[in-house]
Coordinates of C-alpha atoms and ligand atoms in Angstrom, one line a residue:
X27 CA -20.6 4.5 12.2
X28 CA -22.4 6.0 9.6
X29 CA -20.5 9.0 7.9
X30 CA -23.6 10.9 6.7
X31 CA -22.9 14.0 4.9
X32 CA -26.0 15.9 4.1
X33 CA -24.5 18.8 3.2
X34 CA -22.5 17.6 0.7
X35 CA -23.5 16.6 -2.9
X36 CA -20.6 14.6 -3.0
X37 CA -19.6 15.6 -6.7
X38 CA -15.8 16.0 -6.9
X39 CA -14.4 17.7 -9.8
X40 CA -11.1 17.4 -10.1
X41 CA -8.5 18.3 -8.0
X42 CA -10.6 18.5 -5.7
X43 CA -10.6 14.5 -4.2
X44 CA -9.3 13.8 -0.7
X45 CA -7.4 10.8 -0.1
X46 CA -6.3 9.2 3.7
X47 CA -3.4 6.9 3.5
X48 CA -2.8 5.0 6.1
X49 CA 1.2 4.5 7.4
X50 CA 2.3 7.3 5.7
X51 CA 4.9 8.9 7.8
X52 CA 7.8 7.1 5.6
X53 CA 8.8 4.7 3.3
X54 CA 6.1 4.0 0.3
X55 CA 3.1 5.4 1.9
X56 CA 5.2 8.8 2.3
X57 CA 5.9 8.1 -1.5
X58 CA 2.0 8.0 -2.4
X59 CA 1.3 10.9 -0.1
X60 CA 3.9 13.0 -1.9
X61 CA 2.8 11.6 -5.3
X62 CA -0.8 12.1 -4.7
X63 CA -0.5 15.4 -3.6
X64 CA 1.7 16.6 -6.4
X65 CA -0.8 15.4 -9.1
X66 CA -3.4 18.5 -8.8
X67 CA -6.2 15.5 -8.6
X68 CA -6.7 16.0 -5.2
X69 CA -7.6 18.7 -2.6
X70 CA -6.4 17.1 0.5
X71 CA -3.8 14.5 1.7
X72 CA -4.8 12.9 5.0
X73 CA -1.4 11.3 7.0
X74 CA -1.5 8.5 9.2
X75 CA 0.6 7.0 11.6
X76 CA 0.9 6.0 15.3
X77 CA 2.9 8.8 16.0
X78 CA 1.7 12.6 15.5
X79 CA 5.1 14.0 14.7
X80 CA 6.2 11.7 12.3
X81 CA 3.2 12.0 10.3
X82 CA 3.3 16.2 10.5
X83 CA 6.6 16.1 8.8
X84 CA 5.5 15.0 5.9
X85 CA 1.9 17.5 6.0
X86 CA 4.6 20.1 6.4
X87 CA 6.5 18.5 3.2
X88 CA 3.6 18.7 1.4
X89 CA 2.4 22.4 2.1
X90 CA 6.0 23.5 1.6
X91 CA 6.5 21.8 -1.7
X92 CA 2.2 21.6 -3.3
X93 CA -0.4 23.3 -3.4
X94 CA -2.3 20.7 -1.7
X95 CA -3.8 20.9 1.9
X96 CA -2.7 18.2 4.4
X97 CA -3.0 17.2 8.0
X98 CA -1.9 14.6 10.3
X99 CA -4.5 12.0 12.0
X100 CA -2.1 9.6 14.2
X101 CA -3.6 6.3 14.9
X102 CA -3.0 2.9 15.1
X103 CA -4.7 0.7 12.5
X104 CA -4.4 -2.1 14.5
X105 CA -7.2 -0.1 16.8
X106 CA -10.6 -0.4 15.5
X107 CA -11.6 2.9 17.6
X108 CA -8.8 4.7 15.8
X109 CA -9.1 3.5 12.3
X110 CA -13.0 4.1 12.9
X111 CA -11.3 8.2 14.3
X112 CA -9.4 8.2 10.9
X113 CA -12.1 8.1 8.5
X114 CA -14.6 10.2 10.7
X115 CA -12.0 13.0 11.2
X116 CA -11.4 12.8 7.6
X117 CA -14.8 13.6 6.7
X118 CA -15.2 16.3 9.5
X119 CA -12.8 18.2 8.3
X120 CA -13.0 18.0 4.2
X121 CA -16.8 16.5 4.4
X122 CA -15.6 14.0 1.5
X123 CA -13.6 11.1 1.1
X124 CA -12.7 9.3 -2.0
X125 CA -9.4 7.5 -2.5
X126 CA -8.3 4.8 0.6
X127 CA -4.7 3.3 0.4
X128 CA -4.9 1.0 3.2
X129 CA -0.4 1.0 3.4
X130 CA 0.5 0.4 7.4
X131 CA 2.1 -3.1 7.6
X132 CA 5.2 -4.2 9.8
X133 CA 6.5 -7.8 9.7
X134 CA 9.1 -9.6 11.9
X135 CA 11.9 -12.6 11.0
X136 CA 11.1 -15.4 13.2
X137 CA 10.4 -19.3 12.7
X138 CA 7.0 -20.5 12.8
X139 CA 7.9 -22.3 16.3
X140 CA 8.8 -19.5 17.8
X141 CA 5.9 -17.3 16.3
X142 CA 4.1 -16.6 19.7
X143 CA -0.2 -16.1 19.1
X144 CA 0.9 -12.5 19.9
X145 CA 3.3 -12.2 17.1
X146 CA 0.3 -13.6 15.5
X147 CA -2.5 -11.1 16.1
X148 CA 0.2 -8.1 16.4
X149 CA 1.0 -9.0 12.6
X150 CA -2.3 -9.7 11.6
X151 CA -4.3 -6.8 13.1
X152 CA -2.2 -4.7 11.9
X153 CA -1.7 -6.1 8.2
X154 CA -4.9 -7.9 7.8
X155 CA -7.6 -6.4 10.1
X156 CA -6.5 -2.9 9.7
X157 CA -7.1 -2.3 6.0
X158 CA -10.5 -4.6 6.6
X159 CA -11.8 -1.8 9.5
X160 CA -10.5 0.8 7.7
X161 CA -12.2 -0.1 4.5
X162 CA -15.4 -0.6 6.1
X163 CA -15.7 2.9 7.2
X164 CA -14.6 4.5 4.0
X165 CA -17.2 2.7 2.0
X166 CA -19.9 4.1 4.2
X167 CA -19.1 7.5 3.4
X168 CA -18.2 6.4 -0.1
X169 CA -21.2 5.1 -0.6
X170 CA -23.5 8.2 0.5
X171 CA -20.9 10.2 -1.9
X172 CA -22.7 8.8 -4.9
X173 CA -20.0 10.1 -6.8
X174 CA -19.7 9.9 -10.4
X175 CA -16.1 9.5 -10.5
X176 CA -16.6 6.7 -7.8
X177 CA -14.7 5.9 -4.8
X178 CA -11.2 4.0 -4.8
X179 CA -9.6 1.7 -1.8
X180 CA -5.6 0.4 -3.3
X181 CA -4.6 -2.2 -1.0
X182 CA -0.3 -2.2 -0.1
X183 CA 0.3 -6.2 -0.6
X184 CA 3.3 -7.7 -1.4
X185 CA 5.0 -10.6 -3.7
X186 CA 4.3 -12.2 -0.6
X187 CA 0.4 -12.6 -1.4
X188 CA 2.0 -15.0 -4.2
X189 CA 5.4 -16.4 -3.4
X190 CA 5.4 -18.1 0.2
X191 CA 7.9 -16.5 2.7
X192 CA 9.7 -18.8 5.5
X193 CA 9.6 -16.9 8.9
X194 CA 7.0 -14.6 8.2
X195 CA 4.2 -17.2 8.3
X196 CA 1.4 -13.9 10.0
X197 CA 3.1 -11.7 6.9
X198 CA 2.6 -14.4 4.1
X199 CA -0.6 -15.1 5.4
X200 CA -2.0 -11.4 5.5
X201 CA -0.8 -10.7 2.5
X202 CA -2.5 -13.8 0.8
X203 CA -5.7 -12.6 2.8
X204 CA -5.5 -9.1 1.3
X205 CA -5.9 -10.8 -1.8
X206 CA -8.9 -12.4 -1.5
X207 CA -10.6 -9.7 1.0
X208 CA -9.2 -7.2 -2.4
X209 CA -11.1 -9.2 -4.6
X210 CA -14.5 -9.9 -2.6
X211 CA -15.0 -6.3 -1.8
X212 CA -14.7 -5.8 -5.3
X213 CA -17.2 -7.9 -6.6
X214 CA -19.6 -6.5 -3.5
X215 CA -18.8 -2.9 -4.2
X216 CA -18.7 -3.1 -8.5
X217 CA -22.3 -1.4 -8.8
X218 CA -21.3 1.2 -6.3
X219 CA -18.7 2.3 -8.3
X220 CA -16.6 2.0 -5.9
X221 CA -13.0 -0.1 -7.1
X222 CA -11.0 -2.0 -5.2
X223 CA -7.4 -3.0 -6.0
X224 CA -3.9 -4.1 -5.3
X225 CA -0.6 -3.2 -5.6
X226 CA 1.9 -6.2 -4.7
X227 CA 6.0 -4.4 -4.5
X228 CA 9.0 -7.2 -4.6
X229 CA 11.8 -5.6 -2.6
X230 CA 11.6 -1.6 -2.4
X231 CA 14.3 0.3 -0.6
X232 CA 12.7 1.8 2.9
X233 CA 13.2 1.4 6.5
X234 CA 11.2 -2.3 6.5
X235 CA 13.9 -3.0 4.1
X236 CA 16.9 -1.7 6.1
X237 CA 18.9 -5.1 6.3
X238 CA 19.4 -4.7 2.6
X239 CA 21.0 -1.3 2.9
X240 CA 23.4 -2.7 5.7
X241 CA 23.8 -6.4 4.8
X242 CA 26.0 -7.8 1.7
X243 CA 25.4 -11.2 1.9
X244 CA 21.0 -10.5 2.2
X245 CA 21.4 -8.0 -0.6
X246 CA 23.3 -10.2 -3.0
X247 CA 21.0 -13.2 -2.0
X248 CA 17.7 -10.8 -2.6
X249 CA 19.5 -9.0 -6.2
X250 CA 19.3 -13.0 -7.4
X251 CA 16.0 -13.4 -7.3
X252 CA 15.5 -10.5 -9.3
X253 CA 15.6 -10.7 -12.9
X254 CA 15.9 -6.4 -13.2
X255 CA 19.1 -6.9 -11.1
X256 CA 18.0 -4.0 -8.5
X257 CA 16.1 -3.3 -5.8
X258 CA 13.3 -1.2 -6.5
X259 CA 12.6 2.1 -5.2
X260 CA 9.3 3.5 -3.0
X261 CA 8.2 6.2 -5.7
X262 CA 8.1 2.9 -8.6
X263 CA 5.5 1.9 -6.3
X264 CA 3.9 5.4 -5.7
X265 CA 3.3 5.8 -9.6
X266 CA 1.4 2.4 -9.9
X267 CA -1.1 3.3 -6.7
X268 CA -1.8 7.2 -8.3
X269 CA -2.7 5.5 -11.7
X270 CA -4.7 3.2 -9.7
X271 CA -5.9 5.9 -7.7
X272 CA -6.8 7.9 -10.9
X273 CA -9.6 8.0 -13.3
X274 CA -7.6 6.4 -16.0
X275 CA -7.9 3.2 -14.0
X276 CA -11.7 3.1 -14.3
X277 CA -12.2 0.4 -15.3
X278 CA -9.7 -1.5 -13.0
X279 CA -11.2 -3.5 -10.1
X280 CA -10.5 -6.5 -8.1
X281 CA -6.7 -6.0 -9.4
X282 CA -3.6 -6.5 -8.2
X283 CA -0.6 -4.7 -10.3
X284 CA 2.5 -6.8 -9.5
X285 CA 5.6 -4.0 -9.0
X286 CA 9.2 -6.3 -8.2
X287 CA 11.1 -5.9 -11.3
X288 CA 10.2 -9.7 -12.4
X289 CA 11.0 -11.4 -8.9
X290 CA 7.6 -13.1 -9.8
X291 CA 8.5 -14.3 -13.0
X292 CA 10.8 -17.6 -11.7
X293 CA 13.9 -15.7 -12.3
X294 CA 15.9 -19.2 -12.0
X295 CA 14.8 -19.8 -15.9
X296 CA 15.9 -16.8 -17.2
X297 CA 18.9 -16.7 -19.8
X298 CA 22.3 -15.9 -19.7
X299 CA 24.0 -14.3 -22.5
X300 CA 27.1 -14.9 -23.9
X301 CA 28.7 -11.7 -25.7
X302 CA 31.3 -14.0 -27.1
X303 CA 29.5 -16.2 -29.0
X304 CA 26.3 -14.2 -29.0
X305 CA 24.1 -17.2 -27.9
X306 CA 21.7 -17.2 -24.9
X307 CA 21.4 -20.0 -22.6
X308 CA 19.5 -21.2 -20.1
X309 CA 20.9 -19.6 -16.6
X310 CA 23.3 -22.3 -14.6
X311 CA 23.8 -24.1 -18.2
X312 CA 27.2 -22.0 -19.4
Ligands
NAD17 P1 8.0 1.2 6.5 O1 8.3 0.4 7.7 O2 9.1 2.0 5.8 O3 6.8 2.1 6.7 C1 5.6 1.6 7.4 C2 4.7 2.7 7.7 O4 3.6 2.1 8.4 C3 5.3 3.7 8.7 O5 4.8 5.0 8.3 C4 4.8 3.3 10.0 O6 4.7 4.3 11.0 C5 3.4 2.8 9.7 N1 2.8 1.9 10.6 C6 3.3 0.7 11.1 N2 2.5 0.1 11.9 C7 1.4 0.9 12.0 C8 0.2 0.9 12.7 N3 -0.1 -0.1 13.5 N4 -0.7 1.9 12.5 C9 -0.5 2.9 11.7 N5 0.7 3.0 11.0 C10 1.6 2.0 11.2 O7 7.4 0.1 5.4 P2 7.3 0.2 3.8 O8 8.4 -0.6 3.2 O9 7.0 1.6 3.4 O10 5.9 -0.7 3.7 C11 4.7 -0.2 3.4 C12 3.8 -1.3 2.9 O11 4.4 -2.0 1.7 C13 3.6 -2.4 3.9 O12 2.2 -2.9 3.9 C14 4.5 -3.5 3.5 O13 4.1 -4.8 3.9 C15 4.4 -3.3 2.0 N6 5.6 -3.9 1.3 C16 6.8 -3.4 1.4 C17 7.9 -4.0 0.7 C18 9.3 -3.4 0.8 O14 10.2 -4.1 0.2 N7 9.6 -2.3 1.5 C19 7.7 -5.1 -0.1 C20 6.4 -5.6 -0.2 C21 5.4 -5.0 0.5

């Protein structure tokens, strides 16, 4: 579909941008929404999730709390119709679009014999092939934008896109997909103006999350692997996608911006310290 606005010159100054992000009813995407909206860059915060009321919670958190306009467009990014819905309602209603954080993305714990083909497609379509529809159809109406300040799509990726993850073969695989996809898209969209990046979180505290809330034993094994020694929270995220998002990133493309408090950095040669002798050691030497 082509959005063609030919009413609209397409110039934003700012505060005046209008951002959809997708799977933002909770969790990290809630984060950017709030984020977003709270920065006086942008005009209107579009919310997205399958389900209506979920999603106008946090429109309603936004008018109560900003000065920013917000509504709710449910849909299912695993849909091509409604991801295709998204963007078009978008424009017909603020007759602009300029900042896409493609953020739905569910996962599931289960070996790669039992990984059915349909835990296959459900993960991928909606992890891999949502954020690829719903980019496709923001650049269209990025594109007739001609914008000066240029258009901006932030993928949601994880560690995962690096580190391999046993029993979330679909997951791992999107993720590493995401990756690539990021950085084509940005090499095809760099004399549009149009940017393309990642943001890759280690192990944020949200609903996807919720064993490490409930379980000991997963959050001690998890806190190892992570040289900050916590588990990182959804608006540490938030701030890395709105400077991404932002103008001060403009010369930022084909990025990703790890955010896991070092789980990246092989946390099993990091160094011990010894406050009694004032020496550090290897880890596991002492
Ligand atoms: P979450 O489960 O708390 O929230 C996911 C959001 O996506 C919800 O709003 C949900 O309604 C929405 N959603 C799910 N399926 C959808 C669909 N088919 N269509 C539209 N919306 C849908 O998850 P989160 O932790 O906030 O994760 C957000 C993103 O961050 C995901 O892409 C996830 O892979 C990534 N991520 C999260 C973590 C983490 O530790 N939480 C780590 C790495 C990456």
């Amino acid at each position: 579909m082509n959005h063609n606005n030919k009413d609209n010159e397409g110039i934003s100054k700012s505060g005046e941008r209008v951002a959809v992000i997708t799977g933002s009813s909770r969790g990290i995407g809630r984060a950017i929404a709030l984020n977003f909206a709270k920065s006086k860059e942008y005009s209107s915060i579009v919310i997205n999730s399958r389900r209506i009321d979920e999603a106008e919670l946090v429109v309603q958190e936004i008018k109560k709390n900003t000065s920013c306009d917000s509504i709710a467009i449910p849909g299912d990014v695993s849909q091509e119709k409604d991801c295709i819905r998204l963007i078009d309602e978008t424009v017909g209603k603020f007759q602009r679009l300029d900042v896409l954080v493609n953020n739905a993305g569910i996962q599931k714990d289960i070996p790669l014999t039992e990984t059915t083909l349909q835990d296959w497609y459900n993960i991928i379509s909606v992890d891999l092939t949502g954020p690829f529809i719903c980019s496709r159809e923001a650049v269209k109406q990025m594109k007739v934008q001609n914008d000066p300040r240029g258009g901006c799509i932030i993928n949601i990726s994880s560690v995962h896109q690096i580190i391999p993850k046993p029993h979330y073969v679909p997951y791992a695989t999107s993720k590493g997909g995401i990756e690539m996809m990021t950085k084509t898209m940005a090499l095809e969209l760099a004399t549009d103006n149009i940017r393309v990046n990642i943001v890759a979180p280690g192990a944020i505290d949200t609903d996807m999350n919720i064993n490490l809330r409930t379980n000991v034993e997963e959050r001690e094994n998890t806190l190892r692997k992570i040289p900050m020694g916590r588990i990182g929270k959804d608006e540490e995220v938030a701030n890395v996608v709105e400077f991404l998002a932002s103008n001060k990133a403009s010369y930022i493309t084909g990025s990703t911006v790890i955010v896991d408090g070092g789980m990246t950095l092989y946390p099993s040669f990091a160094l011990d310290y010894d406050h009694n002798s004032n020496h550090i050691f290897p880890k596991g030497s002492m």
